[in-house]
């Protein structure tokens, strides 16, 4: 018990450092250091914006991001996303309209969650995987269309952009024979995100607002809706 408490405290502190690095001040871990323009801090991973070339963002709560070019971003979910490790995603910016205030991008990814689930099942907590679960071979494919619109394009360069983003995506998996021991994870944070592991098609849509106040205070508010095999429907909110 004491060991778990210590691990929990360390994880909490590490997450806090990660969030601070990502959202508070200079969040760039850059291979080519640059002066960060504060108004761009709100171009988060769920927006249509790609990181500038050779910029690297590290986080436990969000994907690791790297700018391959000014229009192509590489993402990988690690940290608290262990159940879908290993994985890799590419986000590509396609079109700028309305003097650059409207941006259209797409994101495409592949994951092999079998290894991550083998780690995850050792936790053996209620509403997650049983410790004796037989994990099948799973390959997951995700495709997403993203549109972002800047609400205040003419604001002062020291003021953060306010960006509203809409996402529409499909999550499907190719899974080998599933044993009865491979139970569904009913914990609310995992049910929608792992449904495709069990042969379901997951259609999802999201709406998010990223903004900021006082040059250094940033926020995001969002809602995601899920339809599993065009039957079950669920809604999640984030903030």
PDB file of C-alpha atoms in Angstrom:
ATOM      1  CA  UNK A   1       0.000   0.000   0.000  1.00  0.00           C
ATOM      2  CA  UNK A   2       2.828   2.384   0.947  1.00  0.00           C
ATOM      3  CA  UNK A   3       4.533   1.636  -2.355  1.00  0.00           C
ATOM      4  CA  UNK A   4       1.368   2.461  -4.316  1.00  0.00           C
ATOM      5  CA  UNK A   5       0.966   5.761  -2.464  1.00  0.00           C
ATOM      6  CA  UNK A   6       4.554   6.763  -3.263  1.00  0.00           C
ATOM      7  CA  UNK A   7       4.109   5.834  -6.939  1.00  0.00           C
ATOM      8  CA  UNK A   8       0.855   7.810  -7.043  1.00  0.00           C
ATOM      9  CA  UNK A   9       2.509  10.912  -5.599  1.00  0.00           C
ATOM     10  CA  UNK A  10       5.392  10.701  -8.077  1.00  0.00           C
ATOM     11  CA  UNK A  11       2.974  10.236 -10.982  1.00  0.00           C
ATOM     12  CA  UNK A  12       0.929  13.236  -9.823  1.00  0.00           C
ATOM     13  CA  UNK A  13       4.038  15.410  -9.632  1.00  0.00           C
ATOM     14  CA  UNK A  14       5.262  14.201 -13.039  1.00  0.00           C
ATOM     15  CA  UNK A  15       1.861  14.924 -14.603  1.00  0.00           C
ATOM     16  CA  UNK A  16       1.885  18.391 -13.066  1.00  0.00           C
ATOM     17  CA  UNK A  17       5.310  19.097 -14.525  1.00  0.00           C
ATOM     18  CA  UNK A  18       4.124  17.792 -17.900  1.00  0.00           C
ATOM     19  CA  UNK A  19       1.008  19.968 -17.939  1.00  0.00           C
ATOM     20  CA  UNK A  20       3.058  22.994 -16.893  1.00  0.00           C
ATOM     21  CA  UNK A  21       5.552  22.353 -19.674  1.00  0.00           C
ATOM     22  CA  UNK A  22       2.762  21.997 -22.191  1.00  0.00           C
ATOM     23  CA  UNK A  23       0.424  24.827 -21.274  1.00  0.00           C
ATOM     24  CA  UNK A  24       2.074  27.344 -18.992  1.00  0.00           C
ATOM     25  CA  UNK A  25       5.124  29.027 -20.389  1.00  0.00           C
ATOM     26  CA  UNK A  26       7.566  27.854 -23.057  1.00  0.00           C
ATOM     27  CA  UNK A  27       6.237  24.413 -23.834  1.00  0.00           C
ATOM     28  CA  UNK A  28       8.689  23.731 -26.675  1.00  0.00           C
ATOM     29  CA  UNK A  29      11.382  21.114 -26.258  1.00  0.00           C
ATOM     30  CA  UNK A  30      12.970  22.285 -29.451  1.00  0.00           C
ATOM     31  CA  UNK A  31      15.731  20.873 -31.598  1.00  0.00           C
ATOM     32  CA  UNK A  32      15.996  24.370 -33.067  1.00  0.00           C
ATOM     33  CA  UNK A  33      15.100  26.771 -30.217  1.00  0.00           C
ATOM     34  CA  UNK A  34      12.907  29.701 -31.194  1.00  0.00           C
ATOM     35  CA  UNK A  35      11.102  32.504 -29.463  1.00  0.00           C
ATOM     36  CA  UNK A  36       7.609  31.211 -28.756  1.00  0.00           C
ATOM     37  CA  UNK A  37       4.777  33.527 -29.783  1.00  0.00           C
ATOM     38  CA  UNK A  38       2.247  33.302 -26.973  1.00  0.00           C
ATOM     39  CA  UNK A  39      -0.792  33.529 -29.213  1.00  0.00           C
ATOM     40  CA  UNK A  40       0.073  30.127 -30.684  1.00  0.00           C
ATOM     41  CA  UNK A  41      -0.005  28.311 -27.319  1.00  0.00           C
ATOM     42  CA  UNK A  42      -3.660  27.407 -27.945  1.00  0.00           C
ATOM     43  CA  UNK A  43      -2.893  25.363 -31.066  1.00  0.00           C
ATOM     44  CA  UNK A  44      -3.251  22.128 -29.090  1.00  0.00           C
ATOM     45  CA  UNK A  45      -3.181  18.533 -30.331  1.00  0.00           C
ATOM     46  CA  UNK A  46      -6.922  18.369 -31.014  1.00  0.00           C
ATOM     47  CA  UNK A  47      -6.851  21.397 -33.312  1.00  0.00           C
ATOM     48  CA  UNK A  48      -6.118  21.255 -37.034  1.00  0.00           C
ATOM     49  CA  UNK A  49      -2.785  23.004 -36.513  1.00  0.00           C
ATOM     50  CA  UNK A  50       0.495  21.116 -36.889  1.00  0.00           C
ATOM     51  CA  UNK A  51       3.578  21.928 -34.838  1.00  0.00           C
ATOM     52  CA  UNK A  52       6.292  23.955 -36.582  1.00  0.00           C
ATOM     53  CA  UNK A  53       9.085  21.878 -38.076  1.00  0.00           C
ATOM     54  CA  UNK A  54      11.461  20.273 -35.531  1.00  0.00           C
ATOM     55  CA  UNK A  55       9.392  21.350 -32.525  1.00  0.00           C
ATOM     56  CA  UNK A  56       8.818  18.669 -29.862  1.00  0.00           C
ATOM     57  CA  UNK A  57       6.129  18.619 -27.144  1.00  0.00           C
ATOM     58  CA  UNK A  58       6.250  16.100 -24.286  1.00  0.00           C
ATOM     59  CA  UNK A  59       3.305  15.166 -22.049  1.00  0.00           C
ATOM     60  CA  UNK A  60       1.785  12.313 -20.051  1.00  0.00           C
ATOM     61  CA  UNK A  61      -1.787  13.576 -20.440  1.00  0.00           C
ATOM     62  CA  UNK A  62      -1.619  14.353 -24.170  1.00  0.00           C
ATOM     63  CA  UNK A  63       0.270  12.756 -27.059  1.00  0.00           C
ATOM     64  CA  UNK A  64       3.941  13.393 -27.664  1.00  0.00           C
ATOM     65  CA  UNK A  65       4.079  15.696 -30.699  1.00  0.00           C
ATOM     66  CA  UNK A  66       6.821  16.415 -33.219  1.00  0.00           C
ATOM     67  CA  UNK A  67       6.758  18.691 -36.261  1.00  0.00           C
ATOM     68  CA  UNK A  68       8.107  16.787 -39.250  1.00  0.00           C
ATOM     69  CA  UNK A  69       7.382  19.802 -41.475  1.00  0.00           C
ATOM     70  CA  UNK A  70       5.339  22.943 -40.946  1.00  0.00           C
ATOM     71  CA  UNK A  71       2.292  21.046 -42.222  1.00  0.00           C
ATOM     72  CA  UNK A  72       2.882  17.495 -40.952  1.00  0.00           C
ATOM     73  CA  UNK A  73       2.901  16.509 -37.285  1.00  0.00           C
ATOM     74  CA  UNK A  74       3.860  13.167 -35.761  1.00  0.00           C
ATOM     75  CA  UNK A  75       1.979  12.035 -32.621  1.00  0.00           C
ATOM     76  CA  UNK A  76       2.306   9.094 -30.240  1.00  0.00           C
ATOM     77  CA  UNK A  77       0.228   8.340 -27.141  1.00  0.00           C
ATOM     78  CA  UNK A  78       2.341   7.102 -24.231  1.00  0.00           C
ATOM     79  CA  UNK A  79       2.228   7.738 -20.477  1.00  0.00           C
ATOM     80  CA  UNK A  80      -1.309   7.263 -19.196  1.00  0.00           C
ATOM     81  CA  UNK A  81      -2.349   5.850 -22.595  1.00  0.00           C
ATOM     82  CA  UNK A  82      -0.524   2.565 -21.985  1.00  0.00           C
ATOM     83  CA  UNK A  83      -3.496   0.466 -23.142  1.00  0.00           C
ATOM     84  CA  UNK A  84      -2.939   1.561 -26.774  1.00  0.00           C
ATOM     85  CA  UNK A  85       0.877   1.310 -26.893  1.00  0.00           C
ATOM     86  CA  UNK A  86       2.623   1.173 -29.335  1.00  0.00           C
ATOM     87  CA  UNK A  87       0.975   3.652 -31.697  1.00  0.00           C
ATOM     88  CA  UNK A  88       1.830   6.334 -34.239  1.00  0.00           C
ATOM     89  CA  UNK A  89      -0.276   9.059 -35.868  1.00  0.00           C
ATOM     90  CA  UNK A  90       0.295  11.632 -38.600  1.00  0.00           C
ATOM     91  CA  UNK A  91      -1.639  14.902 -38.805  1.00  0.00           C
ATOM     92  CA  UNK A  92      -1.512  16.765 -42.132  1.00  0.00           C
ATOM     93  CA  UNK A  93      -2.702  20.329 -42.731  1.00  0.00           C
ATOM     94  CA  UNK A  94      -4.379  20.537 -46.135  1.00  0.00           C
ATOM     95  CA  UNK A  95      -6.200  23.819 -46.695  1.00  0.00           C
ATOM     96  CA  UNK A  96      -6.232  27.399 -45.350  1.00  0.00           C
ATOM     97  CA  UNK A  97      -9.294  29.494 -46.150  1.00  0.00           C
ATOM     98  CA  UNK A  98     -10.667  32.914 -45.174  1.00  0.00           C
ATOM     99  CA  UNK A  99      -7.233  34.538 -44.928  1.00  0.00           C
ATOM    100  CA  UNK A 100      -5.888  31.657 -42.881  1.00  0.00           C
ATOM    101  CA  UNK A 101      -8.561  31.718 -40.172  1.00  0.00           C
ATOM    102  CA  UNK A 102     -10.091  28.392 -41.298  1.00  0.00           C
ATOM    103  CA  UNK A 103      -7.821  25.347 -41.440  1.00  0.00           C
ATOM    104  CA  UNK A 104      -8.688  21.821 -42.607  1.00  0.00           C
ATOM    105  CA  UNK A 105      -6.512  18.851 -41.613  1.00  0.00           C
ATOM    106  CA  UNK A 106      -6.695  15.086 -41.359  1.00  0.00           C
ATOM    107  CA  UNK A 107      -5.127  12.619 -38.933  1.00  0.00           C
ATOM    108  CA  UNK A 108      -4.343   8.982 -39.621  1.00  0.00           C
ATOM    109  CA  UNK A 109      -2.951   6.463 -37.174  1.00  0.00           C
ATOM    110  CA  UNK A 110      -2.197   2.839 -36.447  1.00  0.00           C
ATOM    111  CA  UNK A 111      -1.771   1.099 -33.090  1.00  0.00           C
ATOM    112  CA  UNK A 112      -0.836  -2.372 -31.894  1.00  0.00           C
ATOM    113  CA  UNK A 113      -2.469  -2.343 -28.429  1.00  0.00           C
ATOM    114  CA  UNK A 114      -1.818  -6.015 -27.651  1.00  0.00           C
ATOM    115  CA  UNK A 115       1.441  -5.233 -25.840  1.00  0.00           C
ATOM    116  CA  UNK A 116      -0.039  -2.310 -23.954  1.00  0.00           C
ATOM    117  CA  UNK A 117      -3.027  -4.383 -22.840  1.00  0.00           C
ATOM    118  CA  UNK A 118      -0.703  -7.102 -21.546  1.00  0.00           C
ATOM    119  CA  UNK A 119       0.824  -4.480 -19.264  1.00  0.00           C
ATOM    120  CA  UNK A 120      -2.551  -2.996 -18.400  1.00  0.00           C
ATOM    121  CA  UNK A 121      -4.161  -6.278 -17.314  1.00  0.00           C
ATOM    122  CA  UNK A 122      -1.652  -6.683 -14.479  1.00  0.00           C
ATOM    123  CA  UNK A 123      -3.484  -3.880 -12.702  1.00  0.00           C
ATOM    124  CA  UNK A 124      -6.561  -6.160 -12.346  1.00  0.00           C
ATOM    125  CA  UNK A 125      -8.907  -3.433 -11.116  1.00  0.00           C
ATOM    126  CA  UNK A 126     -12.682  -3.393 -11.277  1.00  0.00           C
ATOM    127  CA  UNK A 127     -14.121  -2.373 -14.661  1.00  0.00           C
ATOM    128  CA  UNK A 128     -10.808  -2.962 -16.473  1.00  0.00           C
ATOM    129  CA  UNK A 129      -9.147  -6.193 -17.671  1.00  0.00           C
ATOM    130  CA  UNK A 130      -9.030  -9.395 -15.648  1.00  0.00           C
ATOM    131  CA  UNK A 131      -5.513 -10.438 -14.666  1.00  0.00           C
ATOM    132  CA  UNK A 132      -6.039 -13.776 -16.461  1.00  0.00           C
ATOM    133  CA  UNK A 133      -7.391 -12.221 -19.686  1.00  0.00           C
ATOM    134  CA  UNK A 134      -6.077 -13.751 -22.913  1.00  0.00           C
ATOM    135  CA  UNK A 135      -5.132 -10.760 -25.061  1.00  0.00           C
ATOM    136  CA  UNK A 136      -5.714 -11.320 -28.806  1.00  0.00           C
ATOM    137  CA  UNK A 137      -3.623  -9.829 -31.588  1.00  0.00           C
ATOM    138  CA  UNK A 138      -5.104  -6.404 -32.329  1.00  0.00           C
ATOM    139  CA  UNK A 139      -4.253  -3.793 -34.952  1.00  0.00           C
ATOM    140  CA  UNK A 140      -6.229  -0.560 -34.724  1.00  0.00           C
ATOM    141  CA  UNK A 141      -6.735   2.034 -37.476  1.00  0.00           C
ATOM    142  CA  UNK A 142      -7.975   5.552 -36.842  1.00  0.00           C
ATOM    143  CA  UNK A 143      -8.842   8.253 -39.372  1.00  0.00           C
ATOM    144  CA  UNK A 144     -10.005  11.738 -38.462  1.00  0.00           C
ATOM    145  CA  UNK A 145     -11.015  14.966 -40.213  1.00  0.00           C
ATOM    146  CA  UNK A 146     -10.397  18.217 -38.298  1.00  0.00           C
ATOM    147  CA  UNK A 147     -11.533  21.793 -38.973  1.00  0.00           C
ATOM    148  CA  UNK A 148     -10.334  24.747 -36.866  1.00  0.00           C
ATOM    149  CA  UNK A 149     -11.487  28.364 -36.998  1.00  0.00           C
ATOM    150  CA  UNK A 150      -9.754  31.329 -35.328  1.00  0.00           C
ATOM    151  CA  UNK A 151     -12.268  33.576 -33.561  1.00  0.00           C
ATOM    152  CA  UNK A 152      -9.873  36.510 -32.985  1.00  0.00           C
ATOM    153  CA  UNK A 153      -7.389  36.616 -35.886  1.00  0.00           C
ATOM    154  CA  UNK A 154      -6.709  40.356 -35.527  1.00  0.00           C
ATOM    155  CA  UNK A 155      -5.851  40.293 -31.804  1.00  0.00           C
ATOM    156  CA  UNK A 156      -2.552  41.589 -30.425  1.00  0.00           C
ATOM    157  CA  UNK A 157       0.355  39.220 -31.034  1.00  0.00           C
ATOM    158  CA  UNK A 158       0.816  38.878 -27.249  1.00  0.00           C
ATOM    159  CA  UNK A 159      -2.769  37.654 -26.780  1.00  0.00           C
ATOM    160  CA  UNK A 160      -3.584  33.942 -27.265  1.00  0.00           C
ATOM    161  CA  UNK A 161      -5.694  32.894 -30.209  1.00  0.00           C
ATOM    162  CA  UNK A 162      -9.189  31.598 -29.471  1.00  0.00           C
ATOM    163  CA  UNK A 163      -9.717  28.549 -31.668  1.00  0.00           C
ATOM    164  CA  UNK A 164     -12.854  26.463 -32.116  1.00  0.00           C
ATOM    165  CA  UNK A 165     -12.278  22.997 -33.605  1.00  0.00           C
ATOM    166  CA  UNK A 166     -14.582  20.256 -34.873  1.00  0.00           C
ATOM    167  CA  UNK A 167     -13.501  16.639 -35.396  1.00  0.00           C
ATOM    168  CA  UNK A 168     -15.100  13.635 -37.092  1.00  0.00           C
ATOM    169  CA  UNK A 169     -13.411  10.239 -36.973  1.00  0.00           C
ATOM    170  CA  UNK A 170     -13.680   6.471 -37.349  1.00  0.00           C
ATOM    171  CA  UNK A 171     -11.882   3.902 -35.182  1.00  0.00           C
ATOM    172  CA  UNK A 172     -11.763   0.260 -36.335  1.00  0.00           C
ATOM    173  CA  UNK A 173      -9.623  -2.749 -35.416  1.00  0.00           C
ATOM    174  CA  UNK A 174      -8.564  -6.058 -36.920  1.00  0.00           C
ATOM    175  CA  UNK A 175      -8.655  -8.589 -34.070  1.00  0.00           C
ATOM    176  CA  UNK A 176      -7.771 -12.275 -33.931  1.00  0.00           C
ATOM    177  CA  UNK A 177     -10.014 -14.783 -32.156  1.00  0.00           C
ATOM    178  CA  UNK A 178     -11.215 -13.349 -28.860  1.00  0.00           C
ATOM    179  CA  UNK A 179     -11.443 -15.567 -25.795  1.00  0.00           C
ATOM    180  CA  UNK A 180     -14.209 -15.114 -23.228  1.00  0.00           C
ATOM    181  CA  UNK A 181     -11.622 -13.982 -20.677  1.00  0.00           C
ATOM    182  CA  UNK A 182     -10.953 -10.865 -22.771  1.00  0.00           C
ATOM    183  CA  UNK A 183     -13.716  -8.909 -21.096  1.00  0.00           C
ATOM    184  CA  UNK A 184     -14.794  -5.419 -22.087  1.00  0.00           C
ATOM    185  CA  UNK A 185     -13.431  -2.581 -20.007  1.00  0.00           C
ATOM    186  CA  UNK A 186     -16.505  -0.864 -18.608  1.00  0.00           C
ATOM    187  CA  UNK A 187     -14.639   1.966 -16.871  1.00  0.00           C
ATOM    188  CA  UNK A 188     -16.032   5.109 -18.515  1.00  0.00           C
ATOM    189  CA  UNK A 189     -12.667   6.458 -19.726  1.00  0.00           C
ATOM    190  CA  UNK A 190     -11.864   3.224 -21.577  1.00  0.00           C
ATOM    191  CA  UNK A 191     -15.186   1.833 -22.807  1.00  0.00           C
ATOM    192  CA  UNK A 192     -15.543   4.096 -25.858  1.00  0.00           C
ATOM    193  CA  UNK A 193     -11.826   4.141 -26.619  1.00  0.00           C
ATOM    194  CA  UNK A 194     -11.391   0.359 -26.576  1.00  0.00           C
ATOM    195  CA  UNK A 195     -14.687  -0.743 -28.148  1.00  0.00           C
ATOM    196  CA  UNK A 196     -13.049  -1.376 -31.524  1.00  0.00           C
ATOM    197  CA  UNK A 197     -10.765  -3.978 -29.877  1.00  0.00           C
ATOM    198  CA  UNK A 198     -13.864  -6.189 -29.614  1.00  0.00           C
ATOM    199  CA  UNK A 199     -14.874  -5.877 -33.270  1.00  0.00           C
ATOM    200  CA  UNK A 200     -17.038  -2.758 -33.020  1.00  0.00           C
ATOM    201  CA  UNK A 201     -16.833   0.234 -35.347  1.00  0.00           C
ATOM    202  CA  UNK A 202     -16.528   3.462 -33.384  1.00  0.00           C
ATOM    203  CA  UNK A 203     -17.718   6.665 -35.039  1.00  0.00           C
ATOM    204  CA  UNK A 204     -16.957   9.777 -33.014  1.00  0.00           C
ATOM    205  CA  UNK A 205     -17.259  13.549 -33.252  1.00  0.00           C
ATOM    206  CA  UNK A 206     -15.812  16.303 -31.099  1.00  0.00           C
ATOM    207  CA  UNK A 207     -16.117  20.040 -30.544  1.00  0.00           C
ATOM    208  CA  UNK A 208     -13.469  22.004 -28.634  1.00  0.00           C
ATOM    209  CA  UNK A 209     -12.639  25.599 -27.721  1.00  0.00           C
ATOM    210  CA  UNK A 210      -9.028  26.565 -26.945  1.00  0.00           C
ATOM    211  CA  UNK A 211      -8.281  30.031 -25.621  1.00  0.00           C
ATOM    212  CA  UNK A 212      -6.428  32.067 -23.056  1.00  0.00           C
ATOM    213  CA  UNK A 213      -6.434  35.042 -20.721  1.00  0.00           C
ATOM    214  CA  UNK A 214      -3.766  37.408 -19.384  1.00  0.00           C
ATOM    215  CA  UNK A 215      -1.088  36.102 -21.784  1.00  0.00           C
ATOM    216  CA  UNK A 216      -0.190  33.068 -19.622  1.00  0.00           C
ATOM    217  CA  UNK A 217      -3.471  31.430 -18.618  1.00  0.00           C
ATOM    218  CA  UNK A 218      -4.729  28.893 -21.167  1.00  0.00           C
ATOM    219  CA  UNK A 219      -7.779  26.663 -21.219  1.00  0.00           C
ATOM    220  CA  UNK A 220      -9.683  24.194 -23.384  1.00  0.00           C
ATOM    221  CA  UNK A 221     -13.277  23.049 -23.179  1.00  0.00           C
ATOM    222  CA  UNK A 222     -14.573  20.150 -25.221  1.00  0.00           C
ATOM    223  CA  UNK A 223     -17.258  17.566 -25.757  1.00  0.00           C
ATOM    224  CA  UNK A 224     -16.948  14.239 -27.617  1.00  0.00           C
ATOM    225  CA  UNK A 225     -19.797  12.032 -28.826  1.00  0.00           C
ATOM    226  CA  UNK A 226     -19.417   8.314 -29.644  1.00  0.00           C
ATOM    227  CA  UNK A 227     -21.533   5.880 -31.637  1.00  0.00           C
ATOM    228  CA  UNK A 228     -20.490   2.232 -31.290  1.00  0.00           C
ATOM    229  CA  UNK A 229     -21.661   0.046 -34.175  1.00  0.00           C
ATOM    230  CA  UNK A 230     -24.241   2.771 -34.859  1.00  0.00           C
ATOM    231  CA  UNK A 231     -26.115   1.674 -31.751  1.00  0.00           C
ATOM    232  CA  UNK A 232     -24.750   2.690 -28.345  1.00  0.00           C
ATOM    233  CA  UNK A 233     -24.229   6.422 -27.979  1.00  0.00           C
ATOM    234  CA  UNK A 234     -22.099   8.153 -25.348  1.00  0.00           C
ATOM    235  CA  UNK A 235     -20.973  11.706 -24.591  1.00  0.00           C
ATOM    236  CA  UNK A 236     -17.874  12.892 -22.753  1.00  0.00           C
ATOM    237  CA  UNK A 237     -16.866  16.385 -21.682  1.00  0.00           C
ATOM    238  CA  UNK A 238     -13.377  17.704 -21.016  1.00  0.00           C
ATOM    239  CA  UNK A 239     -12.040  20.898 -19.562  1.00  0.00           C
TER     240      UNK A 239
END
